[in-house]
Amino acid sequence: MTDFKVGQLVIYKNGDMVEIGKIKSLKEEGAFVYYHSGSTAAFTNYSLLLPIINDYCIKKDILGGVQA
């Protein structure tokens, strides 16, 4: 497994583009990640995810439809 945690904000690197996501659940090869305010999460390989180390600075988000 990895050092990622459920609820953690991450960056998904897709070629020249990036998206912010929130981890819904962890699996052996990757994580299910919310990339929008809906309740559907997309499976993403860990190799494409980067942790956001200063995510404590983000006070609110609505990823996954739940405000944090």
PDB file of C-alpha atoms in Angstrom, residues 14-53:
ATOM      1  CA  ASN A  14      -2.983  13.528 -16.617  1.00  0.00           C
ATOM      2  CA  GLY A  15      -0.410  14.434 -19.262  1.00  0.00           C
ATOM      3  CA  ASP A  16      -0.055  18.222 -19.269  1.00  0.00           C
ATOM      4  CA  MET A  17      -3.146  18.714 -17.104  1.00  0.00           C
ATOM      5  CA  VAL A  18      -3.719  18.291 -13.377  1.00  0.00           C
ATOM      6  CA  GLU A  19      -6.842  17.919 -11.255  1.00  0.00           C
ATOM      7  CA  ILE A  20      -7.433  18.173  -7.524  1.00  0.00           C
ATOM      8  CA  GLY A  21      -9.150  15.164  -6.005  1.00  0.00           C
ATOM      9  CA  LYS A  22     -10.084  13.693  -2.627  1.00  0.00           C
ATOM     10  CA  ILE A  23      -9.448  10.045  -1.810  1.00  0.00           C
ATOM     11  CA  LYS A  24     -12.627   8.069  -1.117  1.00  0.00           C
ATOM     12  CA  SER A  25     -11.042   4.647  -0.573  1.00  0.00           C
ATOM     13  CA  LEU A  26      -7.712   2.872  -0.921  1.00  0.00           C
ATOM     14  CA  LYS A  27      -7.005  -0.322  -2.852  1.00  0.00           C
ATOM     15  CA  GLU A  28      -3.797  -2.260  -3.500  1.00  0.00           C
ATOM     16  CA  GLU A  29      -2.940  -0.700  -6.891  1.00  0.00           C
ATOM     17  CA  GLY A  30      -4.660   2.666  -6.582  1.00  0.00           C
ATOM     18  CA  ALA A  31      -7.406   4.705  -4.981  1.00  0.00           C
ATOM     19  CA  PHE A  32     -10.971   5.698  -5.734  1.00  0.00           C
ATOM     20  CA  VAL A  33     -10.849   9.485  -5.947  1.00  0.00           C
ATOM     21  CA  TYR A  34     -13.539  12.168  -6.100  1.00  0.00           C
ATOM     22  CA  TYR A  35     -12.762  14.762  -8.805  1.00  0.00           C
ATOM     23  CA  HIS A  36     -16.085  16.639  -8.662  1.00  0.00           C
ATOM     24  CA  SER A  37     -18.972  17.341  -6.298  1.00  0.00           C
ATOM     25  CA  GLY A  38     -20.877  14.176  -7.258  1.00  0.00           C
ATOM     26  CA  SER A  39     -20.789  10.927  -5.307  1.00  0.00           C
ATOM     27  CA  THR A  40     -18.983   8.920  -8.024  1.00  0.00           C
ATOM     28  CA  ALA A  41     -15.269   8.280  -7.527  1.00  0.00           C
ATOM     29  CA  ALA A  42     -12.842   7.211 -10.262  1.00  0.00           C
ATOM     30  CA  PHE A  43     -10.189   4.534  -9.788  1.00  0.00           C
ATOM     31  CA  THR A  44      -6.740   6.097 -10.211  1.00  0.00           C
ATOM     32  CA  ASN A  45      -3.345   4.357 -10.040  1.00  0.00           C
ATOM     33  CA  TYR A  46      -1.060   5.577  -7.276  1.00  0.00           C
ATOM     34  CA  SER A  47       1.631   6.358  -9.864  1.00  0.00           C
ATOM     35  CA  LEU A  48      -0.594   9.182 -11.191  1.00  0.00           C
ATOM     36  CA  LEU A  49      -1.331  10.718  -7.782  1.00  0.00           C
ATOM     37  CA  LEU A  50       0.728  13.262  -5.900  1.00  0.00           C
ATOM     38  CA  PRO A  51       0.020  14.237  -2.282  1.00  0.00           C
ATOM     39  CA  ILE A  52      -0.747  17.875  -1.488  1.00  0.00           C
ATOM     40  CA  ILE A  53       1.510  18.468   1.505  1.00  0.00           C
TER      41      ILE A  53
END
